[in-house]
Amino acid sequence: RRKACYCAVFAVCLQKSGGGVYRNPELWYNMANDFKRRAQMKKTAATVLAAIGSLLLILCILFVSVWFVMNDDIFMERELQKLGNNTDMGMSLADQSKALKRLIEYMQGRVDDINVEVTVNGELVEMFNLEYEGQLIEQVHMEEVRQVWSQLSTYFMLCAIIALAFFALAAITAGKGFIVQWMRGYLGGLAFFAFVAIFVAAWAAVDFNAFWTMFHQILFPHSTTWMLPDESRMIQMLTSEFFSDVIVRIVAIGAAAIAALALISVVALLIIRRKRPVYEEIEIETDEDPFETIELGEPNLIIEHKKLNLPVHKWDEVERGAGEPLATGDEPKNDAEDEPTETEGRGAVDGEIAGDEPAEDEPAEDEAAGEEDELS
């Protein structure tokens, strides 16, 4: 953009000074527009790179939201209290909270076993001890969940690193305008993500069981243990209503962070747009084809040498051959003008007779110096 401005300003100067066959202003306007198009291509590339990085950033924000909700003990206990199924299970709310916290700690790799002793109908037992088809099905299922969580944590780190890489490429491409391109790219990536998220949210709102089943089939494509029987205490404690509330909470926290960045981007873009002038395509209204006036070939070295000692506004006279400059700047004298007429001669004699002193001529050196000042 800076090069485009330089070319445009130079073109305006040439147009005001008369242009010339070797200094066509239209060529410089075209060059300015070419630089402007190149700058626009760089801006577009930087915006696309920033949009991809922003999409990965949004996924990272959602993962952080999941981690935050899973470790919110107050929210989890409030949800269990809201469900109120501890009475049907014959256990206290405190034991339910303890069992749920154990599952989360195991999923995140902080403990090596999911079992915890609880009191059920007055008897002290292990919470997750259901045997199904010769295996502790709840233990096997949580091992798969733990593995998926570990993979998601790895993907989170990769997304963060790749997002930073895309932001770095966008910064290199955009240069000083990186912040503006990042904000535009973020809004573009958010628009794409919002389109997908609205579709998924509508599906979950219409049929949550079908959505949850498909979700597990995607996460556990080769597993046969994610469908737990109704006798499982894990299924009795963590119902579909519980998971629905958890997902709503995750989406709310993630959406708040994402919307905050979007709001900052929109406000900043509006402020920058008000302060920054709008660059439009540079055009010249002319009836002539600018390329018809171009004369290719070797320049006249004599004319180019003469132009070295002249100001720019006199170059056209030299090129058109209207006049030739003098090296010393002295004006040619006309002999006819120097000879006094009969009337002027008689007036001069009368002046001498009357005693008037003739005016002294200005020194030639002062006149030459004045001419040199004018040329400089």
PDB file of N, CA, C and O in Angstrom, residues 114-184:
ATOM      1  N   ILE A 114     -11.032 -46.812  39.492  1.00  0.00           N
ATOM      2  CA  ILE A 114     -12.283 -46.056  39.605  1.00  0.00           C
ATOM      3  C   ILE A 114     -13.077 -46.424  40.846  1.00  0.00           C
ATOM      4  O   ILE A 114     -14.015 -45.705  41.221  1.00  0.00           O
ATOM      5  N   ASN A 115     -12.741 -47.521  41.482  1.00  0.00           N
ATOM      6  CA  ASN A 115     -13.563 -47.998  42.581  1.00  0.00           C
ATOM      7  C   ASN A 115     -13.345 -47.180  43.842  1.00  0.00           C
ATOM      8  O   ASN A 115     -12.230 -46.770  44.170  1.00  0.00           O
ATOM      9  N   VAL A 116     -14.437 -46.965  44.539  1.00  0.00           N
ATOM     10  CA  VAL A 116     -14.445 -46.269  45.810  1.00  0.00           C
ATOM     11  C   VAL A 116     -15.557 -46.890  46.653  1.00  0.00           C
ATOM     12  O   VAL A 116     -16.607 -47.283  46.135  1.00  0.00           O
ATOM     13  N   GLU A 117     -15.334 -47.016  47.924  1.00  0.00           N
ATOM     14  CA  GLU A 117     -16.322 -47.648  48.797  1.00  0.00           C
ATOM     15  C   GLU A 117     -17.402 -46.643  49.175  1.00  0.00           C
ATOM     16  O   GLU A 117     -17.112 -45.518  49.584  1.00  0.00           O
ATOM     17  N   VAL A 118     -18.657 -47.081  49.024  1.00  0.00           N
ATOM     18  CA  VAL A 118     -19.828 -46.275  49.361  1.00  0.00           C
ATOM     19  C   VAL A 118     -20.816 -47.142  50.143  1.00  0.00           C
ATOM     20  O   VAL A 118     -20.716 -48.380  50.151  1.00  0.00           O
ATOM     21  N   THR A 119     -21.760 -46.498  50.752  1.00  0.00           N
ATOM     22  CA  THR A 119     -22.788 -47.208  51.520  1.00  0.00           C
ATOM     23  C   THR A 119     -24.064 -47.255  50.697  1.00  0.00           C
ATOM     24  O   THR A 119     -24.642 -46.209  50.365  1.00  0.00           O
ATOM     25  N   VAL A 120     -24.498 -48.475  50.357  1.00  0.00           N
ATOM     26  CA  VAL A 120     -25.707 -48.684  49.564  1.00  0.00           C
ATOM     27  C   VAL A 120     -26.662 -49.538  50.376  1.00  0.00           C
ATOM     28  O   VAL A 120     -26.336 -50.690  50.723  1.00  0.00           O
ATOM     29  N   ASN A 121     -27.818 -48.929  50.709  1.00  0.00           N
ATOM     30  CA  ASN A 121     -28.830 -49.623  51.531  1.00  0.00           C
ATOM     31  C   ASN A 121     -28.230 -50.127  52.834  1.00  0.00           C
ATOM     32  O   ASN A 121     -28.498 -51.256  53.295  1.00  0.00           O
ATOM     33  N   GLY A 122     -27.368 -49.290  53.437  1.00  0.00           N
ATOM     34  CA  GLY A 122     -26.767 -49.624  54.730  1.00  0.00           C
ATOM     35  C   GLY A 122     -25.624 -50.585  54.653  1.00  0.00           C
ATOM     36  O   GLY A 122     -25.102 -51.007  55.698  1.00  0.00           O
ATOM     37  N   GLU A 123     -25.153 -50.945  53.472  1.00  0.00           N
ATOM     38  CA  GLU A 123     -24.072 -51.913  53.322  1.00  0.00           C
ATOM     39  C   GLU A 123     -22.908 -51.241  52.606  1.00  0.00           C
ATOM     40  O   GLU A 123     -23.088 -50.562  51.594  1.00  0.00           O
ATOM     41  N   LEU A 124     -21.704 -51.457  53.109  1.00  0.00           N
ATOM     42  CA  LEU A 124     -20.508 -50.870  52.530  1.00  0.00           C
ATOM     43  C   LEU A 124     -20.038 -51.736  51.363  1.00  0.00           C
ATOM     44  O   LEU A 124     -19.660 -52.899  51.543  1.00  0.00           O
ATOM     45  N   VAL A 125     -20.059 -51.156  50.144  1.00  0.00           N
ATOM     46  CA  VAL A 125     -19.690 -51.897  48.936  1.00  0.00           C
ATOM     47  C   VAL A 125     -18.841 -51.006  48.048  1.00  0.00           C
ATOM     48  O   VAL A 125     -18.732 -49.792  48.264  1.00  0.00           O
ATOM     49  N   GLU A 126     -18.241 -51.646  47.009  1.00  0.00           N
ATOM     50  CA  GLU A 126     -17.548 -50.889  45.983  1.00  0.00           C
ATOM     51  C   GLU A 126     -18.570 -50.336  44.989  1.00  0.00           C
ATOM     52  O   GLU A 126     -19.488 -51.039  44.584  1.00  0.00           O
ATOM     53  N   MET A 127     -18.358 -49.098  44.597  1.00  0.00           N
ATOM     54  CA  MET A 127     -19.350 -48.413  43.773  1.00  0.00           C
ATOM     55  C   MET A 127     -19.495 -49.058  42.399  1.00  0.00           C
ATOM     56  O   MET A 127     -20.613 -49.306  41.935  1.00  0.00           O
ATOM     57  N   PHE A 128     -18.427 -49.327  41.723  1.00  0.00           N
ATOM     58  CA  PHE A 128     -18.484 -49.820  40.349  1.00  0.00           C
ATOM     59  C   PHE A 128     -17.892 -51.239  40.305  1.00  0.00           C
ATOM     60  O   PHE A 128     -16.697 -51.416  40.042  1.00  0.00           O
ATOM     61  N   ASN A 129     -18.722 -52.212  40.573  1.00  0.00           N
ATOM     62  CA  ASN A 129     -18.267 -53.603  40.633  1.00  0.00           C
ATOM     63  C   ASN A 129     -19.163 -54.532  39.817  1.00  0.00           C
ATOM     64  O   ASN A 129     -19.222 -55.737  40.106  1.00  0.00           O
ATOM     65  N   LEU A 130     -19.827 -53.988  38.816  1.00  0.00           N
ATOM     66  CA  LEU A 130     -20.751 -54.807  38.022  1.00  0.00           C
ATOM     67  C   LEU A 130     -19.966 -55.674  37.046  1.00  0.00           C
ATOM     68  O   LEU A 130     -19.141 -55.172  36.285  1.00  0.00           O
ATOM     69  N   GLU A 131     -20.255 -56.984  37.087  1.00  0.00           N
ATOM     70  CA  GLU A 131     -19.664 -57.931  36.134  1.00  0.00           C
ATOM     71  C   GLU A 131     -20.680 -58.236  35.037  1.00  0.00           C
ATOM     72  O   GLU A 131     -21.832 -58.542  35.314  1.00  0.00           O
ATOM     73  N   TYR A 132     -20.207 -58.123  33.797  1.00  0.00           N
ATOM     74  CA  TYR A 132     -21.090 -58.349  32.648  1.00  0.00           C
ATOM     75  C   TYR A 132     -20.287 -59.078  31.583  1.00  0.00           C
ATOM     76  O   TYR A 132     -19.255 -58.566  31.122  1.00  0.00           O
ATOM     77  N   GLU A 133     -20.779 -60.262  31.230  1.00  0.00           N
ATOM     78  CA  GLU A 133     -20.102 -61.123  30.256  1.00  0.00           C
ATOM     79  C   GLU A 133     -18.658 -61.409  30.660  1.00  0.00           C
ATOM     80  O   GLU A 133     -17.733 -61.357  29.865  1.00  0.00           O
ATOM     81  N   GLY A 134     -18.489 -61.676  31.943  1.00  0.00           N
ATOM     82  CA  GLY A 134     -17.193 -62.094  32.451  1.00  0.00           C
ATOM     83  C   GLY A 134     -16.182 -61.000  32.646  1.00  0.00           C
ATOM     84  O   GLY A 134     -14.987 -61.291  32.804  1.00  0.00           O
ATOM     85  N   GLN A 135     -16.575 -59.748  32.667  1.00  0.00           N
ATOM     86  CA  GLN A 135     -15.637 -58.645  32.867  1.00  0.00           C
ATOM     87  C   GLN A 135     -16.313 -57.511  33.617  1.00  0.00           C
ATOM     88  O   GLN A 135     -17.537 -57.368  33.597  1.00  0.00           O
ATOM     89  N   LEU A 136     -15.480 -56.732  34.295  1.00  0.00           N
ATOM     90  CA  LEU A 136     -15.991 -55.547  34.982  1.00  0.00           C
ATOM     91  C   LEU A 136     -16.242 -54.475  33.920  1.00  0.00           C
ATOM     92  O   LEU A 136     -15.350 -53.715  33.539  1.00  0.00           O
ATOM     93  N   ILE A 137     -17.468 -54.444  33.437  1.00  0.00           N
ATOM     94  CA  ILE A 137     -17.761 -53.635  32.257  1.00  0.00           C
ATOM     95  C   ILE A 137     -17.579 -52.141  32.514  1.00  0.00           C
ATOM     96  O   ILE A 137     -17.169 -51.384  31.627  1.00  0.00           O
ATOM     97  N   GLU A 138     -17.873 -51.688  33.738  1.00  0.00           N
ATOM     98  CA  GLU A 138     -17.698 -50.269  34.051  1.00  0.00           C
ATOM     99  C   GLU A 138     -16.219 -49.884  34.049  1.00  0.00           C
ATOM    100  O   GLU A 138     -15.847 -48.795  33.581  1.00  0.00           O
ATOM    101  N   GLN A 139     -15.384 -50.785  34.564  1.00  0.00           N
ATOM    102  CA  GLN A 139     -13.950 -50.534  34.560  1.00  0.00           C
ATOM    103  C   GLN A 139     -13.417 -50.472  33.130  1.00  0.00           C
ATOM    104  O   GLN A 139     -12.625 -49.596  32.778  1.00  0.00           O
ATOM    105  N   VAL A 140     -13.851 -51.400  32.286  1.00  0.00           N
ATOM    106  CA  VAL A 140     -13.394 -51.435  30.895  1.00  0.00           C
ATOM    107  C   VAL A 140     -13.850 -50.178  30.154  1.00  0.00           C
ATOM    108  O   VAL A 140     -13.088 -49.580  29.374  1.00  0.00           O
ATOM    109  N   HIS A 141     -15.087 -49.769  30.391  1.00  0.00           N
ATOM    110  CA  HIS A 141     -15.597 -48.571  29.725  1.00  0.00           C
ATOM    111  C   HIS A 141     -14.807 -47.331  30.134  1.00  0.00           C
ATOM    112  O   HIS A 141     -14.453 -46.500  29.281  1.00  0.00           O
ATOM    113  N   MET A 142     -14.496 -47.198  31.402  1.00  0.00           N
ATOM    114  CA  MET A 142     -13.749 -46.025  31.844  1.00  0.00           C
ATOM    115  C   MET A 142     -12.304 -46.049  31.353  1.00  0.00           C
ATOM    116  O   MET A 142     -11.689 -44.991  31.153  1.00  0.00           O
ATOM    117  N   GLU A 143     -11.738 -47.225  31.132  1.00  0.00           N
ATOM    118  CA  GLU A 143     -10.410 -47.294  30.523  1.00  0.00           C
ATOM    119  C   GLU A 143     -10.444 -46.717  29.103  1.00  0.00           C
ATOM    120  O   GLU A 143      -9.513 -45.998  28.690  1.00  0.00           O
ATOM    121  N   GLU A 144     -11.509 -47.011  28.379  1.00  0.00           N
ATOM    122  CA  GLU A 144     -11.645 -46.442  27.037  1.00  0.00           C
ATOM    123  C   GLU A 144     -11.848 -44.930  27.094  1.00  0.00           C
ATOM    124  O   GLU A 144     -11.288 -44.182  26.279  1.00  0.00           O
ATOM    125  N   VAL A 145     -12.638 -44.480  28.064  1.00  0.00           N
ATOM    126  CA  VAL A 145     -12.850 -43.037  28.215  1.00  0.00           C
ATOM    127  C   VAL A 145     -11.535 -42.332  28.556  1.00  0.00           C
ATOM    128  O   VAL A 145     -11.234 -41.246  28.044  1.00  0.00           O
ATOM    129  N   ARG A 146     -10.750 -42.960  29.415  1.00  0.00           N
ATOM    130  CA  ARG A 146      -9.464 -42.378  29.795  1.00  0.00           C
ATOM    131  C   ARG A 146      -8.538 -42.276  28.590  1.00  0.00           C
ATOM    132  O   ARG A 146      -7.820 -41.270  28.415  1.00  0.00           O
ATOM    133  N   GLN A 147      -8.544 -43.289  27.753  1.00  0.00           N
ATOM    134  CA  GLN A 147      -7.714 -43.263  26.553  1.00  0.00           C
ATOM    135  C   GLN A 147      -8.160 -42.152  25.596  1.00  0.00           C
ATOM    136  O   GLN A 147      -7.329 -41.443  25.010  1.00  0.00           O
ATOM    137  N   VAL A 148      -9.483 -41.996  25.436  1.00  0.00           N
ATOM    138  CA  VAL A 148      -9.996 -40.935  24.569  1.00  0.00           C
ATOM    139  C   VAL A 148      -9.625 -39.559  25.116  1.00  0.00           C
ATOM    140  O   VAL A 148      -9.225 -38.653  24.358  1.00  0.00           O
ATOM    141  N   TRP A 149      -9.722 -39.387  26.425  1.00  0.00           N
ATOM    142  CA  TRP A 149      -9.366 -38.104  27.028  1.00  0.00           C
ATOM    143  C   TRP A 149      -7.879 -37.792  26.825  1.00  0.00           C
ATOM    144  O   TRP A 149      -7.498 -36.650  26.571  1.00  0.00           O
ATOM    145  N   SER A 150      -7.031 -38.810  26.929  1.00  0.00           N
ATOM    146  CA  SER A 150      -5.606 -38.612  26.689  1.00  0.00           C
ATOM    147  C   SER A 150      -5.353 -38.185  25.245  1.00  0.00           C
ATOM    148  O   SER A 150      -4.529 -37.296  24.982  1.00  0.00           O
ATOM    149  N   GLN A 151      -6.064 -38.799  24.301  1.00  0.00           N
ATOM    150  CA  GLN A 151      -5.915 -38.408  22.894  1.00  0.00           C
ATOM    151  C   GLN A 151      -6.396 -36.975  22.671  1.00  0.00           C
ATOM    152  O   GLN A 151      -5.747 -36.201  21.939  1.00  0.00           O
ATOM    153  N   LEU A 152      -7.518 -36.621  23.308  1.00  0.00           N
ATOM    154  CA  LEU A 152      -8.020 -35.255  23.161  1.00  0.00           C
ATOM    155  C   LEU A 152      -7.040 -34.239  23.743  1.00  0.00           C
ATOM    156  O   LEU A 152      -6.875 -33.142  23.183  1.00  0.00           O
ATOM    157  N   SER A 153      -6.379 -34.588  24.833  1.00  0.00           N
ATOM    158  CA  SER A 153      -5.378 -33.683  25.413  1.00  0.00           C
ATOM    159  C   SER A 153      -4.214 -33.480  24.455  1.00  0.00           C
ATOM    160  O   SER A 153      -3.699 -32.365  24.297  1.00  0.00           O
ATOM    161  N   THR A 154      -3.810 -34.578  23.791  1.00  0.00           N
ATOM    162  CA  THR A 154      -2.734 -34.462  22.797  1.00  0.00           C
ATOM    163  C   THR A 154      -3.179 -33.599  21.620  1.00  0.00           C
ATOM    164  O   THR A 154      -2.419 -32.739  21.137  1.00  0.00           O
ATOM    165  N   TYR A 155      -4.408 -33.816  21.151  1.00  0.00           N
ATOM    166  CA  TYR A 155      -4.924 -33.008  20.047  1.00  0.00           C
ATOM    167  C   TYR A 155      -5.027 -31.537  20.433  1.00  0.00           C
ATOM    168  O   TYR A 155      -4.813 -30.643  19.591  1.00  0.00           O
ATOM    169  N   PHE A 156      -5.359 -31.294  21.694  1.00  0.00           N
ATOM    170  CA  PHE A 156      -5.432 -29.911  22.168  1.00  0.00           C
ATOM    171  C   PHE A 156      -4.084 -29.224  22.053  1.00  0.00           C
ATOM    172  O   PHE A 156      -3.979 -28.080  21.578  1.00  0.00           O
ATOM    173  N   MET A 157      -3.022 -29.904  22.468  1.00  0.00           N
ATOM    174  CA  MET A 157      -1.681 -29.320  22.366  1.00  0.00           C
ATOM    175  C   MET A 157      -1.294 -29.103  20.906  1.00  0.00           C
ATOM    176  O   MET A 157      -0.727 -28.059  20.553  1.00  0.00           O
ATOM    177  N   LEU A 158      -1.624 -30.070  20.045  1.00  0.00           N
ATOM    178  CA  LEU A 158      -1.314 -29.910  18.626  1.00  0.00           C
ATOM    179  C   LEU A 158      -2.086 -28.738  18.025  1.00  0.00           C
ATOM    180  O   LEU A 158      -1.534 -27.964  17.230  1.00  0.00           O
ATOM    181  N   CYS A 159      -3.356 -28.634  18.368  1.00  0.00           N
ATOM    182  CA  CYS A 159      -4.163 -27.515  17.842  1.00  0.00           C
ATOM    183  C   CYS A 159      -3.587 -26.180  18.285  1.00  0.00           C
ATOM    184  O   CYS A 159      -3.534 -25.224  17.494  1.00  0.00           O
ATOM    185  N   ALA A 160      -3.152 -26.106  19.528  1.00  0.00           N
ATOM    186  CA  ALA A 160      -2.587 -24.852  20.012  1.00  0.00           C
ATOM    187  C   ALA A 160      -1.307 -24.501  19.257  1.00  0.00           C
ATOM    188  O   ALA A 160      -1.102 -23.346  18.850  1.00  0.00           O
ATOM    189  N   ILE A 161      -0.444 -25.494  19.029  1.00  0.00           N
ATOM    190  CA  ILE A 161       0.810 -25.233  18.323  1.00  0.00           C
ATOM    191  C   ILE A 161       0.551 -24.859  16.863  1.00  0.00           C
ATOM    192  O   ILE A 161       1.141 -23.907  16.327  1.00  0.00           O
ATOM    193  N   ILE A 162      -0.367 -25.599  16.206  1.00  0.00           N
ATOM    194  CA  ILE A 162      -0.662 -25.304  14.800  1.00  0.00           C
ATOM    195  C   ILE A 162      -1.326 -23.933  14.663  1.00  0.00           C
ATOM    196  O   ILE A 162      -1.063 -23.189  13.712  1.00  0.00           O
ATOM    197  N   ALA A 163      -2.202 -23.592  15.616  1.00  0.00           N
ATOM    198  CA  ALA A 163      -2.838 -22.271  15.578  1.00  0.00           C
ATOM    199  C   ALA A 163      -1.798 -21.160  15.680  1.00  0.00           C
ATOM    200  O   ALA A 163      -1.852 -20.167  14.944  1.00  0.00           O
ATOM    201  N   LEU A 164      -0.825 -21.322  16.578  1.00  0.00           N
ATOM    202  CA  LEU A 164       0.241 -20.326  16.692  1.00  0.00           C
ATOM    203  C   LEU A 164       1.053 -20.242  15.401  1.00  0.00           C
ATOM    204  O   LEU A 164       1.471 -19.150  14.991  1.00  0.00           O
ATOM    205  N   ALA A 165       1.273 -21.398  14.757  1.00  0.00           N
ATOM    206  CA  ALA A 165       2.008 -21.394  13.487  1.00  0.00           C
ATOM    207  C   ALA A 165       1.240 -20.631  12.410  1.00  0.00           C
ATOM    208  O   ALA A 165       1.825 -19.835  11.658  1.00  0.00           O
ATOM    209  N   PHE A 166      -0.061 -20.847  12.320  1.00  0.00           N
ATOM    210  CA  PHE A 166      -0.866 -20.116  11.337  1.00  0.00           C
ATOM    211  C   PHE A 166      -0.889 -18.626  11.649  1.00  0.00           C
ATOM    212  O   PHE A 166      -0.827 -17.790  10.726  1.00  0.00           O
ATOM    213  N   PHE A 167      -0.956 -18.263  12.922  1.00  0.00           N
ATOM    214  CA  PHE A 167      -0.924 -16.853  13.281  1.00  0.00           C
ATOM    215  C   PHE A 167       0.423 -16.225  12.923  1.00  0.00           C
ATOM    216  O   PHE A 167       0.481 -15.065  12.490  1.00  0.00           O
ATOM    217  N   ALA A 168       1.506 -16.993  13.101  1.00  0.00           N
ATOM    218  CA  ALA A 168       2.825 -16.469  12.741  1.00  0.00           C
ATOM    219  C   ALA A 168       2.932 -16.252  11.229  1.00  0.00           C
ATOM    220  O   ALA A 168       3.450 -15.222  10.773  1.00  0.00           O
ATOM    221  N   LEU A 169       2.415 -17.201  10.436  1.00  0.00           N
ATOM    222  CA  LEU A 169       2.435 -17.026   8.979  1.00  0.00           C
ATOM    223  C   LEU A 169       1.580 -15.830   8.560  1.00  0.00           C
ATOM    224  O   LEU A 169       1.954 -15.069   7.664  1.00  0.00           O
ATOM    225  N   ALA A 170       0.431 -15.676   9.212  1.00  0.00           N
ATOM    226  CA  ALA A 170      -0.417 -14.521   8.894  1.00  0.00           C
ATOM    227  C   ALA A 170       0.279 -13.216   9.243  1.00  0.00           C
ATOM    228  O   ALA A 170       0.179 -12.232   8.508  1.00  0.00           O
ATOM    229  N   ALA A 171       1.008 -13.199  10.363  1.00  0.00           N
ATOM    230  CA  ALA A 171       1.734 -11.984  10.751  1.00  0.00           C
ATOM    231  C   ALA A 171       2.834 -11.655   9.760  1.00  0.00           C
ATOM    232  O   ALA A 171       3.041 -10.491   9.403  1.00  0.00           O
ATOM    233  N   ILE A 172       3.549 -12.689   9.281  1.00  0.00           N
ATOM    234  CA  ILE A 172       4.606 -12.447   8.304  1.00  0.00           C
ATOM    235  C   ILE A 172       4.019 -11.947   6.989  1.00  0.00           C
ATOM    236  O   ILE A 172       4.570 -11.048   6.338  1.00  0.00           O
ATOM    237  N   THR A 173       2.888 -12.507   6.595  1.00  0.00           N
ATOM    238  CA  THR A 173       2.264 -12.106   5.327  1.00  0.00           C
ATOM    239  C   THR A 173       1.679 -10.706   5.395  1.00  0.00           C
ATOM    240  O   THR A 173       1.826  -9.909   4.470  1.00  0.00           O
ATOM    241  N   ALA A 174       0.987 -10.398   6.494  1.00  0.00           N
ATOM    242  CA  ALA A 174       0.290  -9.111   6.608  1.00  0.00           C
ATOM    243  C   ALA A 174       1.217  -7.974   7.002  1.00  0.00           C
ATOM    244  O   ALA A 174       0.957  -6.818   6.669  1.00  0.00           O
ATOM    245  N   GLY A 175       2.281  -8.269   7.732  1.00  0.00           N
ATOM    246  CA  GLY A 175       3.164  -7.196   8.178  1.00  0.00           C
ATOM    247  C   GLY A 175       2.544  -6.413   9.325  1.00  0.00           C
ATOM    248  O   GLY A 175       2.046  -6.981  10.300  1.00  0.00           O
ATOM    249  N   LYS A 176       2.551  -5.081   9.175  1.00  0.00           N
ATOM    250  CA  LYS A 176       2.045  -4.230  10.255  1.00  0.00           C
ATOM    251  C   LYS A 176       0.537  -4.349  10.447  1.00  0.00           C
ATOM    252  O   LYS A 176       0.031  -4.040  11.517  1.00  0.00           O
ATOM    253  N   GLY A 177      -0.188  -4.770   9.432  1.00  0.00           N
ATOM    254  CA  GLY A 177      -1.643  -4.879   9.556  1.00  0.00           C
ATOM    255  C   GLY A 177      -2.105  -6.228  10.067  1.00  0.00           C
ATOM    256  O   GLY A 177      -3.240  -6.633   9.792  1.00  0.00           O
ATOM    257  N   PHE A 178      -1.256  -6.940  10.825  1.00  0.00           N
ATOM    258  CA  PHE A 178      -1.610  -8.285  11.265  1.00  0.00           C
ATOM    259  C   PHE A 178      -2.806  -8.283  12.202  1.00  0.00           C
ATOM    260  O   PHE A 178      -3.677  -9.142  12.107  1.00  0.00           O
ATOM    261  N   ILE A 179      -2.880  -7.319  13.102  1.00  0.00           N
ATOM    262  CA  ILE A 179      -3.966  -7.311  14.086  1.00  0.00           C
ATOM    263  C   ILE A 179      -5.310  -7.203  13.388  1.00  0.00           C
ATOM    264  O   ILE A 179      -6.270  -7.927  13.718  1.00  0.00           O
ATOM    265  N   VAL A 180      -5.391  -6.336  12.392  1.00  0.00           N
ATOM    266  CA  VAL A 180      -6.659  -6.182  11.664  1.00  0.00           C
ATOM    267  C   VAL A 180      -7.008  -7.466  10.923  1.00  0.00           C
ATOM    268  O   VAL A 180      -8.160  -7.928  10.960  1.00  0.00           O
ATOM    269  N   GLN A 181      -6.023  -8.083  10.265  1.00  0.00           N
ATOM    270  CA  GLN A 181      -6.290  -9.319   9.526  1.00  0.00           C
ATOM    271  C   GLN A 181      -6.635 -10.460  10.473  1.00  0.00           C
ATOM    272  O   GLN A 181      -7.440 -11.327  10.132  1.00  0.00           O
ATOM    273  N   TRP A 182      -6.022 -10.476  11.660  1.00  0.00           N
ATOM    274  CA  TRP A 182      -6.364 -11.518  12.630  1.00  0.00           C
ATOM    275  C   TRP A 182      -7.813 -11.378  13.078  1.00  0.00           C
ATOM    276  O   TRP A 182      -8.529 -12.377  13.189  1.00  0.00           O
ATOM    277  N   MET A 183      -8.242 -10.171  13.332  1.00  0.00           N
ATOM    278  CA  MET A 183      -9.628  -9.969  13.778  1.00  0.00           C
ATOM    279  C   MET A 183     -10.609 -10.366  12.676  1.00  0.00           C
ATOM    280  O   MET A 183     -11.645 -10.991  12.945  1.00  0.00           O
ATOM    281  N   ARG A 184     -10.305 -10.004  11.438  1.00  0.00           N
ATOM    282  CA  ARG A 184     -11.180 -10.410  10.337  1.00  0.00           C
ATOM    283  C   ARG A 184     -11.173 -11.925  10.154  1.00  0.00           C
ATOM    284  O   ARG A 184     -12.222 -12.543   9.920  1.00  0.00           O
TER     285      ARG A 184
END
